[in-house]
Amino acid sequence: MKKSYIFTGILVFSLAIGCSDKDLNQLNPNAVTTDSYFKTDAQIRSAINGVYAAVQSTNLVAREWFFTNDLRSDDVAAGGGQLETPRNQLLLGVHDANNSLVGSVWTGAYRVIHRANVVIDNAAASTGLTATVATQAVGEAKFLRAWSYFELVSMWGGVPLYKKYVTSLAGSGARATEAEVYAFIVEDLKAAQDALPATYDATNQGRATKGAAQMLLARAYMQQGDYTNAKTELQKIISSGTYQLVDEYNDNFLEETEFNKESIWEVNFLTSGGTFNWNTDADGASAGEETVRTQEYSGIGWRNIIPSNSLLAEFEKTTKGDAKTDPRYAKSVYTTGDKYNKDQSVLTDAVQNGFSSMVDGKEQKISWRKFTLMYKAGTSTTGGINQRIMRYAETLLAMAECENEAGNIASAVNYLNMVRSRPSVAMPAYPTANYPVSTKDQVFNAIVHERRVELNGEEIRNKDILRWRKNGKLKTEPLAYFQKGKHELLPIPQQEIDNNPNVGLKGQNPGY
């Protein structure tokens, strides 16, 4: 069970707005301001916790982040007519600049950036902080800022780049180029690596580590097609000995096995006693948060999103018959007839709201198992399963891709087989009948397959499609609705177009 958490302390800063009357142009003497704060170690820790809280918020990891990434991939389909219109628009590719998901994730990412900048700027200026505390807080803030910019640049392209805490609307920025944003991400993550520890004690689990900064930097390099530098970062993780594959694949998605040896970075949610905070910034006095993921995706919940037919077809069969024999299939999804609720209940078609799926020519109802509480619950509620953002299996699969790009086919295949040989998976080693690995193209096909079945439903497939499309790697386009010159990027939210004069209509992405 989860034993400790980063409490979500939130700083509220007051802004005094001047007017012509000098009596009104004053600061509230009882309010907390940036000038009166950041004087002690406890205050800087509270401030960095406020940055994590924004990551954990409804706008981001607790809800809209996983929806946006999944709906932009081919891993998911609508669970039924209950899928809300803005989400269905994104799934079908008919979204525009007013889509609420697009606006939520954009806003959430910039709230993280804003709070991170407050920490970075004030920690550097303060003389009352212990040097080690200040260094670590700045490292964490730079990691979280880089993660937010990575989400933004990968999905929107060049975006406004704020390197300092903005104190007024006059500080609104124009769109930087994609290269400029990535360069800043690289700078932040190199600094974070130097500042962050490899591991934490039990009271600080969930904070960014050196390995998390290395993995995010590898992602950033790969997204740009820079496999050489990505390999360097991935090798640091592998050589560190800090991480390893856990024997049981399912341990990466359960509440009781959080922060295991495979986890590189995960976002904390509260095991018990928490509530789902519908406030989009996670502001409030509660010490812990829940996520709505299990209720949104669960077969006994709202079931807004289900696995797509193409994802279900991707899992290998190694014997004759209709059953999928890759164990990751049954560990990722529930099928009618499966047991749940500590094996006390049997899943029926009637319980699963909405549409059916087609698997090997058979129509049946399939629902997500990953990150849902069905394994131990008989009813659907919000819950506290941590969202694993990065895990070691991705490191090995990313290294396989880097080695293949360098022409090191045997090494690439070895990394793929390391993932397949996990005891609870134990799939036949490559080459297989369906996936020969004699050429670079064949190995790439195996990489695409292995990443999809291993990392399904983990908000990674969207980034894979974006990367492979951008770098000319896709053999076929995975998204049926895709229009070249439009759907490579999301639209800049209308709220940004309206409120930022340095972006405006001229700053909108093509096709919108």
Coordinates of C-alpha atoms in Angstrom, one line a residue:
M1 CA 0.0 0.0 0.0
K2 CA 1.0 3.6 -0.5
K3 CA 2.7 4.8 2.7
S4 CA 3.4 8.4 2.0
Y5 CA 2.6 11.3 -0.3
I6 CA 3.7 14.6 -1.5
F7 CA 1.1 16.9 0.1
T8 CA -0.4 19.3 -2.3
G9 CA 0.4 22.6 -0.7
I10 CA -0.7 25.5 -2.8
L11 CA 0.6 29.0 -2.7
V12 CA -1.8 31.8 -3.4
F13 CA -0.2 35.1 -4.2
S14 CA -2.0 38.4 -4.2
L15 CA -1.7 41.0 -6.9
A16 CA -2.4 44.6 -6.2
I17 CA -4.0 46.3 -9.2
G18 CA -3.3 50.0 -9.4
C19 CA -5.8 52.7 -10.3
S20 CA -5.8 56.5 -10.2
D21 CA -6.9 56.7 -6.6
K22 CA -3.8 56.3 -4.4
D23 CA -6.0 54.9 -1.6
L24 CA -6.7 51.9 -3.7
N25 CA -3.2 51.4 -5.0
Q26 CA -2.0 49.4 -2.0
L27 CA -1.1 45.8 -1.0
N28 CA -3.2 44.0 1.5
P29 CA -0.9 43.8 4.5
N30 CA -2.4 40.4 5.5
A31 CA -1.8 38.8 2.1
V32 CA 1.1 36.5 1.2
T33 CA 3.3 38.0 -1.6
T34 CA 6.3 36.7 -3.5
D35 CA 8.4 39.4 -1.7
S36 CA 7.4 38.1 1.8
Y37 CA 7.6 34.4 0.9
F38 CA 10.5 32.0 -0.1
K39 CA 12.5 32.8 3.0
T40 CA 12.7 29.3 4.5
D41 CA 13.2 25.7 3.4
A42 CA 9.6 24.9 4.4
Q43 CA 8.3 27.6 2.2
I44 CA 10.2 26.5 -0.9
R45 CA 9.1 22.9 -0.3
S46 CA 5.5 24.1 -0.1
A47 CA 6.0 26.0 -3.3
I48 CA 7.4 23.0 -5.2
N49 CA 4.6 20.9 -3.9
G50 CA 2.2 23.4 -5.5
V51 CA 3.8 22.7 -8.8
Y52 CA 3.2 18.9 -8.4
A53 CA -0.4 19.7 -7.5
A54 CA -0.9 21.4 -10.8
V55 CA 0.5 18.3 -12.6
Q56 CA -1.9 16.2 -10.5
S57 CA -4.9 18.5 -11.4
T58 CA -8.1 17.8 -13.3
N59 CA -6.6 19.8 -16.2
L60 CA -3.8 17.4 -16.5
V61 CA -3.0 13.9 -15.1
A62 CA -6.2 13.4 -13.0
R63 CA -8.3 13.7 -16.1
E64 CA -7.9 15.8 -19.3
W65 CA -4.2 14.8 -20.0
F66 CA -4.9 11.1 -20.3
F67 CA -8.1 11.8 -22.4
T68 CA -6.3 14.1 -24.8
N69 CA -3.3 11.7 -25.4
D70 CA -5.5 8.6 -25.7
L71 CA -8.1 10.2 -28.0
R72 CA -5.3 11.4 -30.3
S73 CA -4.1 7.8 -30.7
D74 CA -5.6 4.7 -32.3
D75 CA -5.5 2.8 -29.0
V76 CA -9.1 3.8 -28.1
A77 CA -12.6 3.9 -29.3
A78 CA -15.8 5.5 -28.0
G79 CA -17.4 3.4 -25.3
G80 CA -20.8 4.4 -26.4
G81 CA -23.1 7.4 -26.9
Q82 CA -22.2 8.6 -23.4
L83 CA -18.8 10.0 -24.6
E84 CA -19.1 13.7 -24.3
T85 CA -19.0 15.8 -27.5
P86 CA -15.6 17.6 -27.0
R87 CA -14.0 14.2 -26.4
N88 CA -15.7 12.6 -29.4
Q89 CA -14.6 15.5 -31.6
L90 CA -11.0 14.8 -30.7
L91 CA -11.5 11.1 -31.4
L92 CA -13.0 11.8 -34.8
G93 CA -10.6 14.6 -35.7
V94 CA -13.4 17.2 -36.0
H95 CA -12.1 19.4 -33.2
D96 CA -11.4 23.1 -33.5
A97 CA -9.8 25.9 -31.4
N98 CA -12.8 25.9 -29.0
N99 CA -12.5 22.3 -28.0
S100 CA -12.5 22.2 -24.2
L101 CA -10.0 19.4 -23.9
V102 CA -7.5 21.3 -26.0
G103 CA -7.9 24.3 -23.8
S104 CA -7.7 22.4 -20.6
V105 CA -4.4 20.7 -21.2
W106 CA -2.9 23.9 -22.6
T107 CA -4.0 25.9 -19.6
G108 CA -2.9 23.1 -17.2
A109 CA 0.6 22.9 -18.7
Y110 CA 1.1 26.7 -18.5
R111 CA -0.1 26.7 -14.9
V112 CA 2.7 24.2 -14.1
I113 CA 5.1 26.4 -16.0
H114 CA 4.0 29.5 -14.2
R115 CA 4.3 27.9 -10.8
A116 CA 7.7 26.3 -11.7
N117 CA 9.0 29.7 -12.8
V118 CA 7.9 31.2 -9.4
V119 CA 10.0 28.5 -7.6
I120 CA 13.0 28.8 -9.9
D121 CA 13.2 32.6 -9.8
N122 CA 12.6 33.0 -6.1
A123 CA 14.8 30.2 -5.0
A124 CA 17.7 31.7 -6.9
A125 CA 17.1 35.1 -5.3
S126 CA 16.5 34.0 -1.7
T127 CA 19.3 34.1 0.8
G128 CA 17.4 32.2 3.5
L129 CA 17.4 28.7 2.0
T130 CA 19.7 25.8 2.7
A131 CA 21.7 25.3 -0.5
T132 CA 20.8 21.6 -0.9
V133 CA 17.1 22.3 -0.5
A134 CA 17.2 25.2 -3.0
T135 CA 19.1 23.1 -5.5
Q136 CA 16.8 20.2 -5.3
A137 CA 13.6 22.4 -5.5
V138 CA 15.0 24.1 -8.6
G139 CA 15.8 20.8 -10.1
E140 CA 12.3 19.5 -9.5
A141 CA 10.8 22.7 -10.9
K142 CA 12.9 22.5 -14.0
F143 CA 11.9 18.9 -14.6
L144 CA 8.2 19.7 -14.2
R145 CA 8.6 22.7 -16.5
A146 CA 10.3 20.6 -19.1
W147 CA 7.6 17.9 -18.9
S148 CA 4.9 20.6 -19.5
Y149 CA 6.8 22.1 -22.4
F150 CA 7.3 18.6 -23.9
E151 CA 3.6 18.0 -23.7
L152 CA 3.0 21.3 -25.4
V153 CA 5.6 21.2 -28.2
S154 CA 4.8 17.6 -29.1
M155 CA 1.1 18.3 -29.6
W156 CA 1.0 22.0 -30.6
G157 CA 4.5 22.6 -32.2
G158 CA 6.1 26.0 -31.3
V159 CA 4.5 27.6 -28.3
P160 CA 5.0 30.8 -26.2
L161 CA 8.2 30.2 -24.2
Y162 CA 8.3 31.6 -20.7
K163 CA 11.7 31.3 -19.0
K164 CA 10.8 33.6 -16.1
Y165 CA 7.8 34.3 -13.8
V166 CA 5.4 36.5 -15.7
T167 CA 3.9 39.2 -13.5
S168 CA 1.5 41.0 -15.9
L169 CA -0.3 40.6 -19.2
A170 CA 2.4 42.7 -20.8
G171 CA 4.6 39.7 -20.4
S172 CA 2.6 37.6 -22.8
G173 CA 4.9 36.0 -25.4
A174 CA 4.7 35.2 -29.1
R175 CA 5.2 31.6 -30.3
A176 CA 8.7 30.4 -30.2
T177 CA 9.9 27.9 -32.8
E178 CA 9.7 24.2 -32.2
A179 CA 13.5 24.1 -32.2
E180 CA 13.7 26.8 -29.5
V181 CA 11.2 25.0 -27.3
Y182 CA 13.1 21.7 -27.5
A183 CA 16.4 23.5 -26.9
F184 CA 15.0 24.9 -23.7
I185 CA 13.6 21.5 -22.6
V186 CA 17.1 20.0 -23.2
E187 CA 18.7 22.8 -21.1
D188 CA 16.2 22.3 -18.2
L189 CA 16.6 18.5 -18.2
K190 CA 20.4 18.6 -18.2
A191 CA 20.3 21.0 -15.2
A192 CA 17.7 18.8 -13.5
Q193 CA 19.9 15.7 -13.9
D194 CA 22.7 17.5 -12.0
A195 CA 20.4 18.6 -9.2
L196 CA 18.2 15.6 -8.6
P197 CA 18.9 12.4 -6.6
A198 CA 18.6 8.9 -8.1
T199 CA 16.1 7.8 -5.4
Y200 CA 14.1 9.2 -2.5
D201 CA 13.1 7.8 0.9
A202 CA 9.5 6.7 1.5
T203 CA 8.3 10.1 2.6
N204 CA 9.2 11.7 -0.8
Q205 CA 8.1 9.1 -3.3
G206 CA 6.7 10.6 -6.5
R207 CA 9.3 13.4 -6.7
A208 CA 11.3 13.8 -9.9
T209 CA 14.5 11.8 -9.9
K210 CA 17.7 11.9 -12.0
G211 CA 16.4 8.9 -14.0
A212 CA 13.1 10.7 -14.7
A213 CA 15.0 13.6 -16.1
Q214 CA 17.1 11.3 -18.3
M215 CA 14.1 9.4 -19.6
L216 CA 12.2 12.6 -20.4
L217 CA 15.3 14.0 -22.2
A218 CA 15.5 10.8 -24.2
R219 CA 11.9 11.2 -25.2
A220 CA 12.6 14.8 -26.2
Y221 CA 15.6 13.8 -28.4
M222 CA 13.7 10.9 -30.0
Q223 CA 10.7 13.2 -30.8
Q224 CA 13.2 15.3 -32.8
G225 CA 14.7 12.3 -34.5
D226 CA 18.0 12.6 -32.6
Y227 CA 18.6 9.0 -31.8
T228 CA 22.3 9.4 -31.0
N229 CA 21.7 11.7 -28.0
A230 CA 18.6 9.7 -26.9
K231 CA 20.7 6.6 -26.7
T232 CA 23.2 8.4 -24.4
E233 CA 20.4 9.2 -22.0
L234 CA 18.9 5.8 -22.1
Q235 CA 22.2 4.1 -21.5
K236 CA 22.6 6.2 -18.3
I237 CA 19.4 4.8 -17.0
I238 CA 20.3 1.2 -17.9
S239 CA 23.8 1.5 -16.5
S240 CA 22.6 3.0 -13.3
G241 CA 21.2 -0.3 -12.0
T242 CA 18.4 1.7 -10.3
Y243 CA 15.6 0.1 -12.4
Q244 CA 14.5 -3.3 -13.5
L245 CA 11.5 -5.0 -15.0
V246 CA 9.2 -6.4 -12.3
D247 CA 8.2 -10.1 -12.8
E248 CA 4.5 -9.4 -12.8
Y249 CA 3.4 -7.1 -15.7
N250 CA 0.2 -6.1 -13.9
D251 CA 2.2 -4.7 -10.9
N252 CA 2.7 -1.6 -13.0
F253 CA -1.0 -0.7 -12.8
L254 CA -2.2 -1.7 -9.3
E255 CA -2.5 0.4 -6.2
E256 CA -0.7 -2.0 -4.0
T257 CA 2.5 -2.1 -6.1
E258 CA 3.2 1.5 -6.8
F259 CA 6.8 2.8 -6.8
N260 CA 8.2 -0.6 -7.7
K261 CA 11.6 -1.1 -9.4
E262 CA 10.2 -0.6 -12.8
S263 CA 8.7 2.8 -12.1
I264 CA 10.8 5.8 -13.3
W265 CA 8.2 8.5 -12.5
E266 CA 4.6 8.3 -11.5
V267 CA 2.0 10.9 -10.3
N268 CA 0.7 10.4 -6.8
F269 CA -2.9 9.9 -6.0
L270 CA -4.3 9.1 -2.5
T271 CA -5.0 5.5 -1.6
S272 CA -7.8 6.2 0.9
G273 CA -9.5 9.2 2.4
G274 CA -9.1 11.3 -0.7
T275 CA -11.6 12.9 -3.0
F276 CA -11.6 13.8 -6.7
N277 CA -11.0 17.6 -6.8
W278 CA -13.0 19.0 -9.7
N279 CA -11.1 22.3 -9.3
T280 CA -9.1 22.4 -12.5
D281 CA -5.9 23.6 -10.8
A282 CA -6.2 21.1 -7.8
D283 CA -6.4 24.1 -5.5
G284 CA -7.9 23.6 -2.1
A285 CA -7.2 22.5 1.4
S286 CA -7.3 18.7 1.0
A287 CA -4.1 16.8 1.6
G288 CA -4.7 14.2 -1.1
E289 CA -6.2 13.8 -4.5
E290 CA -7.9 11.0 -6.4
T291 CA -8.0 10.5 -10.1
V292 CA -11.2 10.0 -12.2
R293 CA -9.4 7.6 -14.6
T294 CA -10.9 4.4 -13.1
Q295 CA -14.4 5.7 -13.3
E296 CA -14.0 7.1 -16.8
Y297 CA -12.6 3.9 -18.3
S298 CA -13.8 1.1 -16.1
G299 CA -16.2 -1.5 -17.5
I300 CA -18.5 -1.0 -14.4
G301 CA -18.1 2.7 -14.5
W302 CA -18.9 5.3 -17.2
R303 CA -16.9 3.3 -19.8
N304 CA -16.5 6.4 -21.9
I305 CA -13.4 5.0 -23.7
I306 CA -12.8 1.3 -24.6
P307 CA -9.8 -0.3 -26.4
S308 CA -10.0 0.0 -30.1
N309 CA -10.4 -3.0 -32.4
S310 CA -7.1 -2.3 -34.0
L311 CA -5.3 -2.4 -30.6
L312 CA -7.1 -5.7 -29.7
A313 CA -6.1 -7.2 -33.0
E314 CA -2.4 -6.3 -32.4
F315 CA -2.0 -8.9 -29.6
E316 CA -0.4 -12.1 -30.9
K317 CA -1.8 -15.5 -30.9
T318 CA 0.9 -18.2 -30.6
T319 CA -1.6 -21.2 -30.8
K320 CA -4.6 -21.9 -32.8
G321 CA -8.0 -20.7 -31.7
D322 CA -9.7 -17.5 -30.8
A323 CA -7.9 -16.8 -27.5
K324 CA -5.2 -14.2 -27.4
T325 CA -2.1 -15.9 -26.0
D326 CA 0.0 -12.8 -25.2
P327 CA -0.6 -12.6 -21.5
R328 CA -0.6 -8.8 -21.7
Y329 CA -4.0 -9.0 -23.5
A330 CA -5.8 -10.3 -20.4
K331 CA -3.8 -8.1 -18.1
S332 CA -4.8 -5.0 -20.1
V333 CA -8.5 -5.6 -20.8
Y334 CA -11.5 -7.3 -19.3
T335 CA -13.8 -9.4 -21.4
T336 CA -17.4 -10.5 -20.6
G337 CA -17.1 -13.5 -18.4
D338 CA -14.0 -12.4 -16.6
K339 CA -14.0 -12.2 -12.8
Y340 CA -13.4 -9.0 -10.9
N341 CA -14.0 -7.5 -7.4
K342 CA -11.5 -9.9 -5.8
D343 CA -13.0 -12.7 -8.1
Q344 CA -16.3 -12.4 -6.3
S345 CA -18.2 -10.9 -9.4
V346 CA -18.4 -12.0 -13.0
L347 CA -18.4 -9.3 -15.7
T348 CA -21.5 -9.4 -17.9
D349 CA -22.6 -7.6 -21.1
A350 CA -25.3 -5.8 -19.1
V351 CA -22.9 -4.3 -16.6
Q352 CA -20.7 -2.9 -19.4
N353 CA -22.4 0.3 -20.6
G354 CA -22.3 1.0 -24.4
F355 CA -20.6 -0.5 -27.4
S356 CA -19.2 -3.9 -28.2
S357 CA -15.8 -4.7 -29.9
M358 CA -14.8 -7.1 -32.6
V359 CA -12.0 -9.6 -31.7
D360 CA -11.0 -12.3 -34.2
G361 CA -14.4 -12.0 -35.9
K362 CA -16.3 -12.3 -32.7
E363 CA -18.5 -9.5 -31.3
Q364 CA -18.0 -9.1 -27.6
K365 CA -17.8 -6.4 -24.9
I366 CA -14.2 -5.4 -23.9
S367 CA -13.3 -2.9 -21.3
W368 CA -10.0 -1.5 -19.9
R369 CA -8.4 -3.3 -17.0
K370 CA -5.3 -1.1 -16.7
F371 CA -5.4 1.6 -14.0
T372 CA -9.0 0.6 -13.0
L373 CA -10.0 -0.5 -9.5
M374 CA -12.2 -3.4 -10.8
Y375 CA -9.7 -6.0 -9.6
K376 CA -10.7 -5.2 -6.0
A377 CA -14.0 -3.2 -6.3
G378 CA -17.6 -4.1 -7.2
T379 CA -18.7 -0.5 -7.9
S380 CA -17.1 2.3 -9.8
T381 CA -15.7 5.3 -8.0
T382 CA -12.9 7.7 -8.4
G383 CA -9.7 6.2 -7.0
G384 CA -6.1 6.5 -6.0
I385 CA -4.1 4.4 -8.4
N386 CA -1.0 6.3 -9.3
Q387 CA -0.5 7.2 -12.9
R388 CA 2.7 5.7 -14.1
I389 CA 4.2 8.2 -16.6
M390 CA 7.5 6.5 -17.3
R391 CA 8.7 3.0 -16.6
Y392 CA 11.7 0.9 -17.4
A393 CA 10.1 -1.2 -20.1
E394 CA 9.8 2.0 -22.2
T395 CA 13.5 2.6 -21.6
L396 CA 14.4 -0.8 -23.1
L397 CA 12.0 -0.4 -26.0
A398 CA 13.3 3.1 -26.7
M399 CA 16.9 1.7 -26.7
A400 CA 15.8 -0.9 -29.2
E401 CA 14.6 1.9 -31.5
C402 CA 17.8 3.8 -31.1
E403 CA 20.0 0.8 -31.8
N404 CA 17.9 -0.1 -34.8
E405 CA 18.3 3.4 -36.2
A406 CA 22.1 3.0 -35.7
G407 CA 22.0 -0.3 -37.7
N408 CA 22.7 -2.4 -34.6
I409 CA 20.0 -5.0 -35.4
A410 CA 21.1 -7.7 -33.0
S411 CA 21.3 -5.3 -30.1
A412 CA 17.9 -3.9 -30.9
V413 CA 16.3 -7.4 -31.0
N414 CA 18.0 -8.2 -27.7
Y415 CA 16.3 -5.2 -26.0
L416 CA 12.9 -6.3 -27.4
N417 CA 13.3 -9.8 -26.1
M418 CA 14.2 -8.5 -22.7
V419 CA 10.7 -7.0 -22.5
R420 CA 9.1 -10.1 -23.9
S421 CA 10.9 -12.4 -21.5
R422 CA 9.3 -11.0 -18.3
P423 CA 8.2 -14.1 -16.3
S424 CA 4.5 -13.1 -16.4
V425 CA 4.7 -12.5 -20.1
A426 CA 7.2 -15.0 -21.5
M427 CA 6.3 -14.5 -25.1
P428 CA 8.4 -16.3 -27.7
A429 CA 11.6 -14.4 -28.6
Y430 CA 12.0 -12.6 -31.8
P431 CA 12.2 -13.6 -34.6
T432 CA 8.7 -15.0 -34.8
A433 CA 6.6 -16.2 -37.8
N434 CA 4.8 -12.8 -37.9
Y435 CA 7.8 -10.7 -37.0
P436 CA 11.0 -11.6 -38.7
V437 CA 13.9 -9.4 -37.7
S438 CA 16.6 -9.7 -40.4
T439 CA 16.4 -6.2 -41.7
K440 CA 16.1 -2.7 -40.2
D441 CA 12.6 -2.3 -41.6
Q442 CA 11.5 -5.7 -40.1
V443 CA 13.0 -4.7 -36.7
F444 CA 11.1 -1.4 -36.8
N445 CA 7.9 -3.3 -37.4
A446 CA 8.6 -5.4 -34.4
I447 CA 9.4 -2.3 -32.3
V448 CA 6.1 -0.7 -33.4
H449 CA 4.2 -3.9 -32.4
E450 CA 6.0 -4.4 -29.1
R451 CA 5.6 -0.8 -28.0
R452 CA 1.9 -0.9 -28.7
V453 CA 1.1 -4.2 -26.8
E454 CA 3.5 -3.4 -23.9
L455 CA 2.6 0.3 -23.4
N456 CA -1.0 0.2 -24.5
G457 CA -3.4 2.6 -22.7
E458 CA -0.4 4.4 -21.1
E459 CA -0.7 7.7 -23.1
I460 CA 2.4 6.9 -25.1
R461 CA 1.0 5.7 -28.4
N462 CA 0.0 9.3 -29.3
K463 CA 3.6 10.5 -28.9
D464 CA 4.8 7.5 -30.9
I465 CA 2.5 8.3 -33.9
L466 CA 3.5 12.0 -33.7
R467 CA 7.2 11.1 -33.7
W468 CA 7.1 8.5 -36.4
R469 CA 4.9 10.6 -38.6
K470 CA 7.2 13.7 -38.2
N471 CA 10.3 11.7 -38.8
G472 CA 9.0 9.9 -41.9
K473 CA 8.9 6.4 -40.2
L474 CA 5.2 5.5 -40.6
K475 CA 4.5 3.0 -43.3
T476 CA 0.7 3.7 -43.2
E477 CA -1.3 6.4 -41.4
P478 CA -2.9 5.0 -38.2
L479 CA -5.6 7.6 -37.9
A480 CA -8.4 7.3 -40.5
Y481 CA -9.4 11.0 -40.3
F482 CA -5.9 12.3 -40.7
Q483 CA -5.5 15.3 -43.1
K484 CA -2.0 16.3 -44.0
G485 CA -1.3 19.9 -43.2
K486 CA -3.8 20.0 -40.3
H487 CA -3.9 17.0 -38.0
E488 CA -0.2 16.9 -37.3
L489 CA -0.8 19.5 -34.5
L490 CA -3.7 20.5 -32.3
P491 CA -5.1 24.0 -32.7
I492 CA -3.9 26.8 -30.5
P493 CA -6.8 27.3 -28.1
Q494 CA -9.2 30.1 -28.9
Q495 CA -8.7 31.6 -25.4
E496 CA -5.0 32.0 -26.2
I497 CA -5.8 33.5 -29.6
D498 CA -8.2 36.0 -28.0
N499 CA -6.1 36.9 -24.9
N500 CA -2.5 36.9 -26.2
P501 CA -2.0 39.8 -28.7
N502 CA 1.4 38.3 -29.5
V503 CA -0.2 35.2 -30.8
G504 CA -3.6 36.2 -32.3
L505 CA -5.1 34.7 -35.4
K506 CA -1.8 34.9 -37.3
G507 CA -0.3 32.4 -34.7
Q508 CA -2.9 29.7 -35.3
N509 CA -1.7 26.3 -36.5
P510 CA -2.4 25.3 -40.2
G511 CA -5.9 24.0 -41.0
Y512 CA -7.7 25.7 -38.1

